Amino acid sequence: MTDNVEGRAEGRPPKGPASAVQSVDRAVTVLEILARLGEAGVTEVADELGVHKSTAFRLLGVLENRGLVGQEQERGKYYLGAGVLRLAGAAAVRLDISQEGAAVCKQLADELGETVNIAVLESDAAVNIMQARGPASVTAQNWLGRRTPLHATSSGKALLAYQPAPVQEAVLGRKLPRLTERTVTSAAELRRQLGEVVERGFAVAVEELELGLRAVAAPVRAHDGSVIGAISVSVPAYRLDEERLPEVVKGTVSAAEELSRRMGYAC
């Protein structure tokens, strides 16, 4: 890959969409170089990239500011930083909970006959990463990979309830969109419901995302007790009345505890 001659001569990176993509590609390549070599100086990185040392230095500086690389002050060598471990850890958790949760989802879906999902928190949404359908499930809707609002779903509430106060307040401080006539749009009411989730150990959403759909969710914990996901059961409203609710809650909580154990948490 050749460097931009004009940008190099002026000491400025080239501008434009193509340049931005090129910069991202080079930054990723720098991380790959450090992963392969263990550590490297600016000259080595520049040679590997085929760019001027000033370009390599700028790339390393940006990555260092984001915690993705570190520098040995005495020798000036760069190495992968703790930020890479943070990103890798997040990816590993998502992969692990999906793998470990497959059997748990299938068993619960078979027991209750309904659709079961596992969701994780991603920015301001709950994202479904695993799904199993029970024999009584009448919907063909696929929730896998779908981003759902935190305030209007059982998974979202189960995830949000255990987040640090600043994360909760960031959600509560924004406008809560009304998706159905039963969607909670009051920050005060949602805050109260989140308190109930922590107290009871499960969350319920009653036709708040879609009319005719009710759901129950319980938190999934990592080995350190932190909530890393939520397992939920979605049921047509006519099949989840007050009489059946305790059965669905019990099964959901039990499945969440089982998945938490598989993730290393001593329930």
CSV table of C-alpha atoms in Angstrom, one decimal:
chain,number,residue,atom,x,y,z
A,1,MET,CA,0.0,0.0,0.0
A,2,THR,CA,1.6,3.3,-1.0
A,3,ASP,CA,1.4,6.6,0.9
A,4,ASN,CA,-0.3,9.7,-0.5
A,5,VAL,CA,2.7,11.8,-1.7
A,6,GLU,CA,1.0,15.2,-1.5
A,7,GLY,CA,-0.3,14.6,2.0
A,8,ARG,CA,3.1,13.3,3.1
A,9,ALA,CA,4.9,16.3,1.7
A,10,GLU,CA,2.6,18.7,3.6
A,11,GLY,CA,2.6,16.7,6.7
A,12,ARG,CA,-1.2,16.3,6.5
A,13,PRO,CA,-3.3,13.1,5.9
A,14,PRO,CA,-5.3,13.1,2.6
A,15,LYS,CA,-8.9,13.9,3.1
A,16,GLY,CA,-12.1,12.4,1.8
A,17,PRO,CA,-14.2,9.2,2.2
A,18,ALA,CA,-11.5,7.1,0.4
A,19,SER,CA,-8.9,8.5,2.7
A,20,ALA,CA,-11.0,7.7,5.8
A,21,VAL,CA,-11.4,4.1,4.8
A,22,GLN,CA,-7.7,3.9,4.0
A,23,SER,CA,-6.9,5.2,7.5
A,24,VAL,CA,-9.2,2.7,9.2
A,25,ASP,CA,-7.6,-0.1,7.1
A,26,ARG,CA,-4.1,1.0,8.1
A,27,ALA,CA,-5.1,1.3,11.8
A,28,VAL,CA,-6.4,-2.3,11.8
A,29,THR,CA,-3.2,-3.4,10.0
A,30,VAL,CA,-1.1,-1.7,12.8
A,31,LEU,CA,-3.0,-3.8,15.4
A,32,GLU,CA,-2.4,-6.9,13.3
A,33,ILE,CA,1.3,-6.1,13.1
A,34,LEU,CA,1.6,-5.6,16.8
A,35,ALA,CA,-0.3,-8.8,17.4
A,36,ARG,CA,2.1,-10.7,15.2
A,37,LEU,CA,5.4,-9.1,16.3
A,38,GLY,CA,4.5,-8.5,20.0
A,39,GLU,CA,6.1,-5.1,19.9
A,40,ALA,CA,7.5,-2.7,17.2
A,41,GLY,CA,8.9,0.7,16.7
A,42,VAL,CA,7.6,3.5,14.5
A,43,THR,CA,10.1,2.6,11.7
A,44,GLU,CA,9.1,-1.1,11.8
A,45,VAL,CA,5.4,-0.2,11.6
A,46,ALA,CA,6.1,2.2,8.7
A,47,ASP,CA,8.0,-0.4,6.8
A,48,GLU,CA,5.3,-3.0,7.3
A,49,LEU,CA,2.6,-0.5,6.1
A,50,GLY,CA,4.7,0.9,3.3
A,51,VAL,CA,4.2,4.5,4.5
A,52,HIS,CA,6.2,7.4,5.8
A,53,LYS,CA,7.3,7.3,9.4
A,54,SER,CA,5.1,10.4,10.1
A,55,THR,CA,2.0,8.6,9.0
A,56,ALA,CA,2.9,5.5,11.1
A,57,PHE,CA,3.5,7.9,14.1
A,58,ARG,CA,0.1,9.5,13.6
A,59,LEU,CA,-1.7,6.2,13.5
A,60,LEU,CA,0.1,4.9,16.6
A,61,GLY,CA,-0.8,8.1,18.4
A,62,VAL,CA,-4.5,7.8,17.7
A,63,LEU,CA,-4.5,4.2,18.7
A,64,GLU,CA,-2.6,5.0,21.9
A,65,ASN,CA,-5.1,7.8,22.8
A,66,ARG,CA,-7.9,5.2,22.5
A,67,GLY,CA,-6.0,2.7,24.7
A,68,LEU,CA,-5.6,0.2,21.9
A,69,VAL,CA,-1.8,0.4,21.9
A,70,GLY,CA,0.8,1.3,24.6
A,71,GLN,CA,4.3,2.4,24.4
A,72,GLU,CA,7.5,1.4,26.3
A,73,GLN,CA,8.9,4.8,27.2
A,74,GLU,CA,12.5,3.6,27.5
A,75,ARG,CA,12.8,1.8,24.1
A,76,GLY,CA,10.0,3.6,22.3
A,77,LYS,CA,8.4,0.3,21.2
A,78,TYR,CA,4.7,0.0,20.8
A,79,TYR,CA,2.5,-3.0,21.9
A,80,LEU,CA,-1.2,-3.9,22.1
A,81,GLY,CA,-2.9,-2.0,24.9
A,82,ALA,CA,-5.6,-3.0,27.4
A,83,GLY,CA,-8.3,-1.5,25.1
A,84,VAL,CA,-7.9,-4.5,22.8
A,85,LEU,CA,-8.5,-6.8,25.7
A,86,ARG,CA,-11.7,-4.9,26.6
A,87,LEU,CA,-13.0,-5.3,23.0
A,88,ALA,CA,-11.9,-9.0,22.9
A,89,GLY,CA,-13.6,-9.6,26.2
A,90,ALA,CA,-16.9,-8.1,25.0
A,91,ALA,CA,-16.8,-10.3,21.9
A,92,ALA,CA,-15.9,-13.4,23.9
A,93,VAL,CA,-18.8,-12.8,26.3
A,94,ARG,CA,-21.2,-12.5,23.4
A,95,LEU,CA,-19.9,-15.6,21.8
A,96,ASP,CA,-19.9,-17.6,25.0
A,97,ILE,CA,-23.4,-16.7,26.1
A,98,SER,CA,-24.7,-17.6,22.7
A,99,GLN,CA,-22.9,-20.9,22.7
A,100,GLU,CA,-23.8,-21.8,26.2
A,101,GLY,CA,-27.3,-20.6,25.9
A,102,ALA,CA,-28.4,-22.6,22.9
A,103,ALA,CA,-29.3,-25.7,24.9
A,104,VAL,CA,-30.9,-23.7,27.6
A,105,CYS,CA,-33.1,-21.8,25.1
A,106,LYS,CA,-34.1,-25.0,23.4
A,107,GLN,CA,-35.1,-26.8,26.6
A,108,LEU,CA,-37.1,-23.8,27.9
A,109,ALA,CA,-38.8,-23.4,24.5
A,110,ASP,CA,-39.8,-27.1,24.5
A,111,GLU,CA,-41.0,-26.9,28.1
A,112,LEU,CA,-43.2,-23.9,27.6
A,113,GLY,CA,-44.0,-24.3,23.9
A,114,GLU,CA,-43.1,-20.6,23.3
A,115,THR,CA,-40.4,-18.5,21.7
A,116,VAL,CA,-37.3,-18.0,23.8
A,117,ASN,CA,-34.6,-15.4,23.2
A,118,ILE,CA,-31.3,-14.4,24.7
A,119,ALA,CA,-30.5,-10.7,24.4
A,120,VAL,CA,-27.4,-8.6,25.3
A,121,LEU,CA,-27.1,-4.8,25.9
A,122,GLU,CA,-25.7,-3.0,22.9
A,123,SER,CA,-25.6,0.8,23.3
A,124,ASP,CA,-29.2,1.9,23.8
A,125,ALA,CA,-30.9,-1.3,22.7
A,126,ALA,CA,-31.4,-5.0,23.6
A,127,VAL,CA,-30.1,-7.2,20.7
A,128,ASN,CA,-31.3,-10.8,20.4
A,129,ILE,CA,-28.4,-13.1,19.7
A,130,MET,CA,-30.1,-16.5,20.3
A,131,GLN,CA,-33.6,-17.8,19.6
A,132,ALA,CA,-35.5,-21.1,20.0
A,133,ARG,CA,-39.1,-21.7,19.1
A,134,GLY,CA,-41.3,-24.1,21.0
A,135,PRO,CA,-43.9,-26.4,19.5
A,136,ALA,CA,-46.8,-24.1,20.5
A,137,SER,CA,-45.3,-21.0,18.9
A,138,VAL,CA,-47.6,-19.6,16.3
A,139,THR,CA,-45.5,-16.7,15.1
A,140,ALA,CA,-43.0,-16.9,12.2
A,141,GLN,CA,-41.4,-13.6,13.3
A,142,ASN,CA,-37.6,-13.9,13.6
A,143,TRP,CA,-36.2,-11.8,16.5
A,144,LEU,CA,-32.6,-13.0,15.9
A,145,GLY,CA,-30.3,-10.0,15.5
A,146,ARG,CA,-33.1,-7.5,16.0
A,147,ARG,CA,-32.5,-4.4,18.1
A,148,THR,CA,-35.4,-3.8,20.5
A,149,PRO,CA,-35.9,-0.7,22.7
A,150,LEU,CA,-34.9,-1.1,26.4
A,151,HIS,CA,-38.0,0.6,27.8
A,152,ALA,CA,-40.6,-1.4,25.9
A,153,THR,CA,-39.3,-5.0,26.2
A,154,SER,CA,-38.9,-7.5,29.1
A,155,SER,CA,-35.3,-8.2,28.0
A,156,GLY,CA,-34.5,-4.5,27.8
A,157,LYS,CA,-35.9,-3.8,31.3
A,158,ALA,CA,-34.0,-6.9,32.7
A,159,LEU,CA,-30.8,-5.6,31.2
A,160,LEU,CA,-31.3,-1.9,32.1
A,161,ALA,CA,-32.3,-2.6,35.7
A,162,TYR,CA,-28.8,-3.9,36.6
A,163,GLN,CA,-26.8,-1.2,34.8
A,164,PRO,CA,-24.9,1.5,36.7
A,165,ALA,CA,-26.9,4.7,37.5
A,166,PRO,CA,-25.3,6.8,34.7
A,167,VAL,CA,-26.3,4.2,32.1
A,168,GLN,CA,-29.9,4.1,33.4
A,169,GLU,CA,-30.2,7.9,33.6
A,170,ALA,CA,-28.9,8.3,30.0
A,171,VAL,CA,-31.9,6.2,28.9
A,172,LEU,CA,-34.4,7.8,31.3
A,173,GLY,CA,-33.2,11.2,30.3
A,174,ARG,CA,-34.2,10.7,26.7
A,175,LYS,CA,-37.7,10.7,25.2
A,176,LEU,CA,-39.2,7.2,25.5
A,177,PRO,CA,-41.0,6.5,22.2
A,178,ARG,CA,-44.6,5.2,22.4
A,179,LEU,CA,-44.9,2.0,20.3
A,180,THR,CA,-48.3,0.9,21.5
A,181,GLU,CA,-51.0,2.4,23.8
A,182,ARG,CA,-49.4,0.4,26.6
A,183,THR,CA,-45.8,1.5,26.2
A,184,VAL,CA,-44.3,3.1,29.3
A,185,THR,CA,-43.2,6.6,28.3
A,186,SER,CA,-42.8,8.1,31.7
A,187,ALA,CA,-39.3,8.2,33.1
A,188,ALA,CA,-40.6,8.0,36.7
A,189,GLU,CA,-42.7,4.9,35.9
A,190,LEU,CA,-39.9,3.2,34.1
A,191,ARG,CA,-37.6,3.9,37.0
A,192,ARG,CA,-40.1,2.4,39.4
A,193,GLN,CA,-40.4,-0.7,37.2
A,194,LEU,CA,-36.6,-1.1,37.1
A,195,GLY,CA,-36.6,-1.1,40.9
A,196,GLU,CA,-39.3,-3.9,40.8
A,197,VAL,CA,-37.1,-5.9,38.4
A,198,VAL,CA,-34.2,-5.9,40.8
A,199,GLU,CA,-36.5,-6.7,43.8
A,200,ARG,CA,-38.3,-9.6,42.0
A,201,GLY,CA,-35.5,-10.9,39.8
A,202,PHE,CA,-37.5,-10.7,36.5
A,203,ALA,CA,-39.2,-8.3,34.1
A,204,VAL,CA,-42.5,-8.3,32.4
A,205,ALA,CA,-43.7,-6.4,29.3
A,206,VAL,CA,-47.4,-6.4,28.5
A,207,GLU,CA,-48.1,-5.5,24.9
A,208,GLU,CA,-45.6,-2.6,25.1
A,209,LEU,CA,-43.6,-3.4,22.0
A,210,GLU,CA,-46.4,-4.9,20.0
A,211,LEU,CA,-50.1,-5.3,20.7
A,212,GLY,CA,-51.0,-9.0,21.4
A,213,LEU,CA,-47.5,-9.8,22.6
A,214,ARG,CA,-46.4,-10.4,26.2
A,215,ALA,CA,-43.0,-11.4,27.5
A,216,VAL,CA,-41.1,-12.3,30.6
A,217,ALA,CA,-37.3,-11.9,31.0
A,218,ALA,CA,-34.7,-12.7,33.7
A,219,PRO,CA,-31.1,-11.5,33.9
A,220,VAL,CA,-28.1,-13.7,33.1
A,221,ARG,CA,-24.9,-13.2,35.1
A,222,ALA,CA,-21.2,-13.6,34.5
A,223,HIS,CA,-18.8,-15.3,37.0
A,224,ASP,CA,-18.4,-11.9,38.8
A,225,GLY,CA,-22.2,-11.4,39.2
A,226,SER,CA,-22.5,-8.7,36.6
A,227,VAL,CA,-25.5,-8.9,34.3
A,228,ILE,CA,-24.4,-9.8,30.8
A,229,GLY,CA,-27.6,-10.8,29.1
A,230,ALA,CA,-31.3,-11.6,29.6
A,231,ILE,CA,-33.3,-14.7,28.6
A,232,SER,CA,-36.9,-14.0,27.7
A,233,VAL,CA,-40.0,-15.9,26.7
A,234,SER,CA,-42.4,-14.2,24.3
A,235,VAL,CA,-46.1,-15.4,24.4
A,236,PRO,CA,-49.2,-14.3,22.5
A,237,ALA,CA,-51.3,-12.3,25.0
A,238,TYR,CA,-54.2,-14.7,24.9
A,239,ARG,CA,-51.9,-17.5,26.1
A,240,LEU,CA,-50.3,-15.6,29.0
A,241,ASP,CA,-52.9,-14.6,31.5
A,242,GLU,CA,-52.5,-14.1,35.2
A,243,GLU,CA,-53.1,-17.8,35.8
A,244,ARG,CA,-50.2,-18.9,33.6
A,245,LEU,CA,-47.8,-16.1,34.4
A,246,PRO,CA,-46.2,-17.8,37.5
A,247,GLU,CA,-45.4,-20.9,35.4
A,248,VAL,CA,-43.6,-18.8,32.7
A,249,VAL,CA,-41.8,-16.6,35.3
A,250,LYS,CA,-40.6,-19.7,37.2
A,251,GLY,CA,-39.3,-21.3,34.0
A,252,THR,CA,-37.6,-18.1,32.7
A,253,VAL,CA,-35.9,-17.4,36.1
A,254,SER,CA,-34.8,-21.1,36.3
A,255,ALA,CA,-33.3,-21.0,32.8
A,256,ALA,CA,-31.5,-17.7,33.5
A,257,GLU,CA,-30.0,-19.2,36.6
A,258,GLU,CA,-28.9,-22.3,34.7
A,259,LEU,CA,-27.3,-20.2,32.0
A,260,SER,CA,-25.6,-18.0,34.7
A,261,ARG,CA,-24.2,-21.2,36.2
A,262,ARG,CA,-22.8,-22.2,32.8
A,263,MET,CA,-21.2,-18.7,32.6
A,264,GLY,CA,-19.4,-19.4,35.9
A,265,TYR,CA,-21.8,-17.6,38.3
A,266,ALA,CA,-22.5,-19.4,41.6
A,267,CYS,CA,-26.2,-18.8,42.1
